[in-house]
Coordinates of C-alpha atoms in Angstrom, one line a residue:
X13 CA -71.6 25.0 -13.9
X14 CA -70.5 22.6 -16.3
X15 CA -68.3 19.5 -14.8
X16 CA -66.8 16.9 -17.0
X17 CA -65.0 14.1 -15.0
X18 CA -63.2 11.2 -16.8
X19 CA -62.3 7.7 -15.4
X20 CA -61.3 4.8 -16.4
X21 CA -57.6 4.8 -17.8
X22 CA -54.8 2.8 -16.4
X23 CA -51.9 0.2 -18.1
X24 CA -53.0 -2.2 -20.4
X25 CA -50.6 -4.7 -22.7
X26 CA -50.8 -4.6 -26.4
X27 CA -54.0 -6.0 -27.9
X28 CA -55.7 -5.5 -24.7
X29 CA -58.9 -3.2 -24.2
X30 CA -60.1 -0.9 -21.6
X31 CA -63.0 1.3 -21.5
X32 CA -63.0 5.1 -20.6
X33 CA -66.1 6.7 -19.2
X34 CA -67.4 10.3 -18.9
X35 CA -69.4 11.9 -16.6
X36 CA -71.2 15.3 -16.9
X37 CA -73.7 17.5 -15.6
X38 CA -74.3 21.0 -15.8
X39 CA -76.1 21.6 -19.3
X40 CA -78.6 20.2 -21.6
X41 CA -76.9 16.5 -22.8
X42 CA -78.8 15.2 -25.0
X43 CA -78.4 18.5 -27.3
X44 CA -74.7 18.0 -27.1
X45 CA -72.0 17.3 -29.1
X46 CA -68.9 15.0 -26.5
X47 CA -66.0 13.6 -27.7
X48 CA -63.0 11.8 -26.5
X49 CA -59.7 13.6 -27.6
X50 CA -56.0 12.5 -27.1
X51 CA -53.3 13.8 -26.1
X52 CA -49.4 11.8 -26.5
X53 CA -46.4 13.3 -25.1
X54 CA -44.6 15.8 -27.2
X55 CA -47.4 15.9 -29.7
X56 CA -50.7 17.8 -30.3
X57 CA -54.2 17.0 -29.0
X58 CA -55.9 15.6 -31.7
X59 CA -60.3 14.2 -31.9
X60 CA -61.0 10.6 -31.5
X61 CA -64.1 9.7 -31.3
X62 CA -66.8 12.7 -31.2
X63 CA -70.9 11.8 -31.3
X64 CA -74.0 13.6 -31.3
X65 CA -76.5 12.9 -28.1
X66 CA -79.5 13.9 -30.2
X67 CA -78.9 11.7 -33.2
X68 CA -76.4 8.8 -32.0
X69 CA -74.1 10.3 -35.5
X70 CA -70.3 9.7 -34.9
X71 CA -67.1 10.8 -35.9
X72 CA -63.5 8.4 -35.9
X73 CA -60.0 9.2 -36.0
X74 CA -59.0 7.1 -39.0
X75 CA -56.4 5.1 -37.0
X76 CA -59.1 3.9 -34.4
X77 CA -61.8 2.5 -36.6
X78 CA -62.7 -0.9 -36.0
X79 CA -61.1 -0.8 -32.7
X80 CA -62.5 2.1 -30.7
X81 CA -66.1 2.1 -30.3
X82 CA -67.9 5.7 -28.4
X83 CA -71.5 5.3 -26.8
X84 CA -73.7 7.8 -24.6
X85 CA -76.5 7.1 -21.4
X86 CA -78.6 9.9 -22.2
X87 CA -80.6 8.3 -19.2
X88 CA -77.2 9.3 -16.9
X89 CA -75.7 11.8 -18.4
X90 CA -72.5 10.2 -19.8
X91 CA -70.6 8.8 -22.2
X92 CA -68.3 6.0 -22.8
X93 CA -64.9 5.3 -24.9
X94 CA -64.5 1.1 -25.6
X95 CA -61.2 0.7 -26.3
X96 CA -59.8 -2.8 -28.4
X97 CA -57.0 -4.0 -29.6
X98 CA -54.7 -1.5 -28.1
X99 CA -51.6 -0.7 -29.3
X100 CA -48.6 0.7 -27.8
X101 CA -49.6 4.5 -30.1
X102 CA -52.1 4.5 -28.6
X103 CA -51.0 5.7 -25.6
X104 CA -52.0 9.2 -24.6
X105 CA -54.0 11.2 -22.3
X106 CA -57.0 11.2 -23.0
X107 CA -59.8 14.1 -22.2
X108 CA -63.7 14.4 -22.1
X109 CA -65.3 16.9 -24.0
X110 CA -68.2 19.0 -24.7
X111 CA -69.7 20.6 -27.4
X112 CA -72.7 23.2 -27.1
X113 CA -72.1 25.2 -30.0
X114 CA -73.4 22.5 -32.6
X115 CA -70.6 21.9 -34.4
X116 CA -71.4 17.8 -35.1
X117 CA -69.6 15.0 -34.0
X118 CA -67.0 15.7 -37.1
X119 CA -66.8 19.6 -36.4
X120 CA -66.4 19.0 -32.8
X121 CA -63.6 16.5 -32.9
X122 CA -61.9 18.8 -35.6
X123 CA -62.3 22.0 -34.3
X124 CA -62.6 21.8 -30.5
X125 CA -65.0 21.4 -27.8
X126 CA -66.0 24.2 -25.5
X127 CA -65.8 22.3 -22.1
X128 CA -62.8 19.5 -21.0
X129 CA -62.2 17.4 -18.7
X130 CA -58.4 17.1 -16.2
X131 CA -58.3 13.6 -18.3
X132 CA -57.0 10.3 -18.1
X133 CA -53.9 8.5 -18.5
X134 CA -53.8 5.2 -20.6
X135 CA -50.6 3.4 -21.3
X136 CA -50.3 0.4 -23.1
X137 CA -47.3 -1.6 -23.2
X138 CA -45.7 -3.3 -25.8

């Protein structure tokens, strides 16, 4: 059975960081695609940050580059969301996620995962 368990989220100020971590078990990891998606009230879930366990490539929401930095422990099976220079937008929930159909970090973060974590709240305050 696949589990995905995220941790990590909480309330932050504006221009503060936290860092989000994911854990998994249940399939092969480093033949994966994960991803961190979000998900802000009223609106649609939408990729982050997605990378590839077997090749280290990665894939950025446009309005988190620079900022958000995503990074996997192939060694214990997870994977971690840095978080900088928050901003107030950037509040969401945000979800672990994991691809085994081989879609890439960019397909995966476009076009969905095919196991998810409950998720994480972050909030950060203005």
């Amino acid at each position: 059975e696949v589990q995905v368990v995220e941790s990590g989220g909480g309330l932050v100020q504006a221009g503060g960081s936290l860092r989000l971590s994911c854990a998994t078990s249940g399939f092969t990891f480093d033949e994966s695609g994960i991803g961190w998606f979000r998900q802000a009230p009223g609106k649609e879930r939408v990729g982050v940050a997605c990378i590839s366990t077997s090749d280290g490539s990665t894939y950025y929401l446009d309005s988190v580059k620079g900022r958000f930095t995503i990074s996997t422990d192939n060694a214990k099976n997870t994977v971690s969301l840095q978080m900088n220079t928050l901003k107030p937008e950037d509040t969401a929930v945000y979800y672990c996620a994991v691809d085994r159909s081989g879609l890439g970090p960019e397909g995966g973060c476009r076009y969905g995962m095919d196991y998810w974590g409950k998720g994480t709240l972050v909030t950060v305050s203005s």
